[in-house]
């Protein structure tokens, strides 16, 4: 029906002649009614004539200032408009009056077909139904005119919000999108909070949905969950609430729960009369793979380059795992690029004995793969990230070109190269849309799973060290660290711990600092012997997790005298930590986005946030510390 109405509007715009339009109706409308079995040929012809007249009568005519120009009823002696050849009085007059068609259903296709000047004229005429102003604003937003879009929609919400029904939800969403484009986040937040206070339930639900999405984008899942609960309370049968819950669960990596809730929402929305193909198809896909379902739901608005890469990634799992070469290298402190500054002072972090000498290796590609990598670096323009960073500003620029995507599509063997997979992962980290959790999962998972599989396929039962100091090892160590980060973000403790332990085996100096998270995990699950062994691998460590973690492990193992000695050593290096652990309430210091100041209040605060609950749960521990550090 939508297609028929759009064609009707186009026909009137091209030729506003009633006779011509009636002829169009007699030809096209019966085709649209062909599936109605109860209509014979005469009935279909008469109904087509009535519908054509009804559409004409309801059409807002741009050539008439968007007023309607209804057809007058024909004289009974005139030929009937249905085309039967009989007089009107002997034919369709007995069928009754021409039915009324709501003008709104014609305004939608009309707005799609108006040029810019006529569109502005329609808005200025005041004839456009208020809820449909969202359609105009959306068009202006697509033309990068967010200010004009916001100015159009703001008056809709200037009065009593309780008078607005769910037809104004698109206007609310488009206005929020306009505020985002204008970077008016405070104005957007104030607007949404006003809607949650004053509007009817359907709009309150929509506003809470937007607030929940804002919190998801910021990684604040506690507030996002609270906002979702409010959205569900005000719109328990709202399809948007279903989409929001799947989004929230997927963002928190709770895929199994998301699948179960997708099944629940399928039945609930169907019972509530929401049988639309869009939401039902989404929920059916979410029952299989919530992350993939969310990405597919946004595919039409995503960067085509990202979708090209997704298609290439889909074939990674099918390829056999390649064999790599391992070259023996000297002590890692003397090998590699001397210009690369170490993350930690080598004097403070001596290597464990098992990692020294001839057991160190550099992981390299076979000859054919190495040649492919040389060709790759001629088209992939960005350098490797500096130090232990995961990306640099240059990597966002690679998405402005597609020659590297052409290379991947033309060379399936690129999936065998850890060097190339490292660059692909780096590019994904820098794409603006990868901030969406499900995009990161759908796109990064295949890269990192492939990299881990290649590495494990090439490790022996007792892996040699692959020290970071040799640049040839950095791609695989960086990929493995990214994989560990994914597990940590998803709270997948088992796989995360195994990867952290592998990273420390391969790179005993731990340039990426996974030892801190590993130490805290050991202490949380009361594996104190492992925690103590880990601490002894990094004497005089500058990380509070290691220095004070050793104290906690010793105390719980009953070695209080040794714990006291280690505590004094830790206080000498990091004196501010005890104050932050001992106090029930501490003012948060200024935090640095890029890290912390060694020995500073910010480092002490971060350790308190991570581990104070564990310290406080140990009977007598804080009192013991207070006595020794008074």
JSON list of C-alpha atoms in Angstrom, two decimals, residues 469-556:
[
{"chain": "A", "resi": 469, "resn": "UNK", "atom": "CA", "xyz": [62.20, -5.83, 23.10]},
{"chain": "A", "resi": 470, "resn": "UNK", "atom": "CA", "xyz": [62.37, -7.57, 19.73]},
{"chain": "A", "resi": 471, "resn": "UNK", "atom": "CA", "xyz": [60.05, -5.64, 17.33]},
{"chain": "A", "resi": 472, "resn": "UNK", "atom": "CA", "xyz": [59.16, -8.86, 15.51]},
{"chain": "A", "resi": 473, "resn": "UNK", "atom": "CA", "xyz": [57.32, -10.08, 18.60]},
{"chain": "A", "resi": 474, "resn": "UNK", "atom": "CA", "xyz": [55.28, -6.95, 19.18]},
{"chain": "A", "resi": 475, "resn": "UNK", "atom": "CA", "xyz": [52.41, -7.69, 16.76]},
{"chain": "A", "resi": 476, "resn": "UNK", "atom": "CA", "xyz": [51.54, -11.01, 18.44]},
{"chain": "A", "resi": 477, "resn": "UNK", "atom": "CA", "xyz": [52.02, -9.65, 21.98]},
{"chain": "A", "resi": 478, "resn": "UNK", "atom": "CA", "xyz": [49.85, -6.64, 21.15]},
{"chain": "A", "resi": 479, "resn": "UNK", "atom": "CA", "xyz": [47.17, -8.92, 19.68]},
{"chain": "A", "resi": 480, "resn": "UNK", "atom": "CA", "xyz": [47.29, -11.19, 22.72]},
{"chain": "A", "resi": 481, "resn": "UNK", "atom": "CA", "xyz": [47.01, -8.20, 25.04]},
{"chain": "A", "resi": 482, "resn": "UNK", "atom": "CA", "xyz": [43.97, -6.98, 23.11]},
{"chain": "A", "resi": 483, "resn": "UNK", "atom": "CA", "xyz": [42.45, -10.44, 23.45]},
{"chain": "A", "resi": 484, "resn": "UNK", "atom": "CA", "xyz": [43.08, -10.35, 27.19]},
{"chain": "A", "resi": 485, "resn": "UNK", "atom": "CA", "xyz": [41.45, -6.90, 27.38]},
{"chain": "A", "resi": 486, "resn": "UNK", "atom": "CA", "xyz": [38.34, -8.30, 25.70]},
{"chain": "A", "resi": 487, "resn": "UNK", "atom": "CA", "xyz": [38.08, -11.08, 28.28]},
{"chain": "A", "resi": 488, "resn": "UNK", "atom": "CA", "xyz": [38.65, -8.60, 31.11]},
{"chain": "A", "resi": 489, "resn": "UNK", "atom": "CA", "xyz": [35.94, -6.25, 29.80]},
{"chain": "A", "resi": 490, "resn": "UNK", "atom": "CA", "xyz": [33.53, -9.18, 29.55]},
{"chain": "A", "resi": 491, "resn": "UNK", "atom": "CA", "xyz": [34.44, -10.37, 33.07]},
{"chain": "A", "resi": 492, "resn": "UNK", "atom": "CA", "xyz": [35.42, -13.73, 31.53]},
{"chain": "A", "resi": 493, "resn": "UNK", "atom": "CA", "xyz": [37.80, -14.57, 34.38]},
{"chain": "A", "resi": 494, "resn": "UNK", "atom": "CA", "xyz": [38.80, -18.08, 33.30]},
{"chain": "A", "resi": 495, "resn": "UNK", "atom": "CA", "xyz": [40.00, -17.27, 29.76]},
{"chain": "A", "resi": 496, "resn": "UNK", "atom": "CA", "xyz": [41.32, -13.89, 30.94]},
{"chain": "A", "resi": 497, "resn": "UNK", "atom": "CA", "xyz": [43.51, -15.40, 33.66]},
{"chain": "A", "resi": 498, "resn": "UNK", "atom": "CA", "xyz": [44.85, -18.03, 31.25]},
{"chain": "A", "resi": 499, "resn": "UNK", "atom": "CA", "xyz": [45.79, -15.35, 28.72]},
{"chain": "A", "resi": 500, "resn": "UNK", "atom": "CA", "xyz": [47.41, -13.13, 31.35]},
{"chain": "A", "resi": 501, "resn": "UNK", "atom": "CA", "xyz": [49.52, -16.05, 32.51]},
{"chain": "A", "resi": 502, "resn": "UNK", "atom": "CA", "xyz": [50.48, -16.83, 28.91]},
{"chain": "A", "resi": 503, "resn": "UNK", "atom": "CA", "xyz": [51.44, -13.19, 28.31]},
{"chain": "A", "resi": 504, "resn": "UNK", "atom": "CA", "xyz": [53.73, -13.29, 31.35]},
{"chain": "A", "resi": 505, "resn": "UNK", "atom": "CA", "xyz": [55.28, -16.52, 30.11]},
{"chain": "A", "resi": 506, "resn": "UNK", "atom": "CA", "xyz": [55.95, -15.09, 26.66]},
{"chain": "A", "resi": 507, "resn": "UNK", "atom": "CA", "xyz": [56.99, -11.61, 27.79]},
{"chain": "A", "resi": 508, "resn": "UNK", "atom": "CA", "xyz": [58.30, -11.93, 31.37]},
{"chain": "A", "resi": 509, "resn": "UNK", "atom": "CA", "xyz": [58.95, -8.21, 31.70]},
{"chain": "A", "resi": 510, "resn": "UNK", "atom": "CA", "xyz": [55.21, -7.61, 31.22]},
{"chain": "A", "resi": 511, "resn": "UNK", "atom": "CA", "xyz": [55.43, -4.35, 29.29]},
{"chain": "A", "resi": 512, "resn": "UNK", "atom": "CA", "xyz": [51.63, -4.16, 29.17]},
{"chain": "A", "resi": 513, "resn": "UNK", "atom": "CA", "xyz": [51.12, -4.46, 32.92]},
{"chain": "A", "resi": 514, "resn": "UNK", "atom": "CA", "xyz": [48.74, -7.43, 33.02]},
{"chain": "A", "resi": 515, "resn": "UNK", "atom": "CA", "xyz": [50.43, -8.61, 36.22]},
{"chain": "A", "resi": 516, "resn": "UNK", "atom": "CA", "xyz": [48.43, -6.06, 38.25]},
{"chain": "A", "resi": 517, "resn": "UNK", "atom": "CA", "xyz": [45.06, -7.48, 37.18]},
{"chain": "A", "resi": 518, "resn": "UNK", "atom": "CA", "xyz": [46.38, -11.01, 37.60]},
{"chain": "A", "resi": 519, "resn": "UNK", "atom": "CA", "xyz": [47.59, -10.26, 41.13]},
{"chain": "A", "resi": 520, "resn": "UNK", "atom": "CA", "xyz": [44.23, -8.77, 42.11]},
{"chain": "A", "resi": 521, "resn": "UNK", "atom": "CA", "xyz": [42.41, -11.78, 40.66]},
{"chain": "A", "resi": 522, "resn": "UNK", "atom": "CA", "xyz": [44.57, -14.24, 42.62]},
{"chain": "A", "resi": 523, "resn": "UNK", "atom": "CA", "xyz": [43.87, -12.32, 45.83]},
{"chain": "A", "resi": 524, "resn": "UNK", "atom": "CA", "xyz": [40.13, -12.10, 45.20]},
{"chain": "A", "resi": 525, "resn": "UNK", "atom": "CA", "xyz": [39.86, -15.87, 44.75]},
{"chain": "A", "resi": 526, "resn": "UNK", "atom": "CA", "xyz": [42.26, -16.45, 47.70]},
{"chain": "A", "resi": 527, "resn": "UNK", "atom": "CA", "xyz": [45.01, -18.06, 45.61]},
{"chain": "A", "resi": 528, "resn": "UNK", "atom": "CA", "xyz": [47.57, -16.47, 47.92]},
{"chain": "A", "resi": 529, "resn": "UNK", "atom": "CA", "xyz": [50.46, -18.77, 47.03]},
{"chain": "A", "resi": 530, "resn": "UNK", "atom": "CA", "xyz": [50.12, -17.81, 43.36]},
{"chain": "A", "resi": 531, "resn": "UNK", "atom": "CA", "xyz": [49.89, -14.14, 44.33]},
{"chain": "A", "resi": 532, "resn": "UNK", "atom": "CA", "xyz": [53.07, -14.42, 46.38]},
{"chain": "A", "resi": 533, "resn": "UNK", "atom": "CA", "xyz": [54.93, -16.21, 43.59]},
{"chain": "A", "resi": 534, "resn": "UNK", "atom": "CA", "xyz": [53.86, -13.51, 41.14]},
{"chain": "A", "resi": 535, "resn": "UNK", "atom": "CA", "xyz": [54.99, -10.74, 43.49]},
{"chain": "A", "resi": 536, "resn": "UNK", "atom": "CA", "xyz": [58.42, -12.32, 43.84]},
{"chain": "A", "resi": 537, "resn": "UNK", "atom": "CA", "xyz": [58.87, -12.19, 40.07]},
{"chain": "A", "resi": 538, "resn": "UNK", "atom": "CA", "xyz": [58.67, -8.39, 40.24]},
{"chain": "A", "resi": 539, "resn": "UNK", "atom": "CA", "xyz": [60.62, -7.16, 43.28]},
{"chain": "A", "resi": 540, "resn": "UNK", "atom": "CA", "xyz": [60.59, -3.41, 43.97]},
{"chain": "A", "resi": 541, "resn": "UNK", "atom": "CA", "xyz": [57.64, -3.05, 41.55]},
{"chain": "A", "resi": 542, "resn": "UNK", "atom": "CA", "xyz": [56.24, 0.46, 41.12]},
{"chain": "A", "resi": 543, "resn": "UNK", "atom": "CA", "xyz": [52.66, -0.84, 40.76]},
{"chain": "A", "resi": 544, "resn": "UNK", "atom": "CA", "xyz": [50.63, -0.62, 43.98]},
{"chain": "A", "resi": 545, "resn": "UNK", "atom": "CA", "xyz": [48.80, -3.84, 43.09]},
{"chain": "A", "resi": 546, "resn": "UNK", "atom": "CA", "xyz": [52.08, -5.76, 43.25]},
{"chain": "A", "resi": 547, "resn": "UNK", "atom": "CA", "xyz": [53.73, -4.02, 46.21]},
{"chain": "A", "resi": 548, "resn": "UNK", "atom": "CA", "xyz": [50.68, -4.12, 48.48]},
{"chain": "A", "resi": 549, "resn": "UNK", "atom": "CA", "xyz": [49.34, -7.36, 47.01]},
{"chain": "A", "resi": 550, "resn": "UNK", "atom": "CA", "xyz": [52.42, -9.12, 48.36]},
{"chain": "A", "resi": 551, "resn": "UNK", "atom": "CA", "xyz": [51.65, -7.72, 51.81]},
{"chain": "A", "resi": 552, "resn": "UNK", "atom": "CA", "xyz": [48.07, -9.04, 51.68]},
{"chain": "A", "resi": 553, "resn": "UNK", "atom": "CA", "xyz": [49.17, -12.48, 50.47]},
{"chain": "A", "resi": 554, "resn": "UNK", "atom": "CA", "xyz": [51.78, -12.82, 53.21]},
{"chain": "A", "resi": 555, "resn": "UNK", "atom": "CA", "xyz": [49.33, -11.70, 55.90]},
{"chain": "A", "resi": 556, "resn": "UNK", "atom": "CA", "xyz": [46.69, -14.21, 54.83]}
]
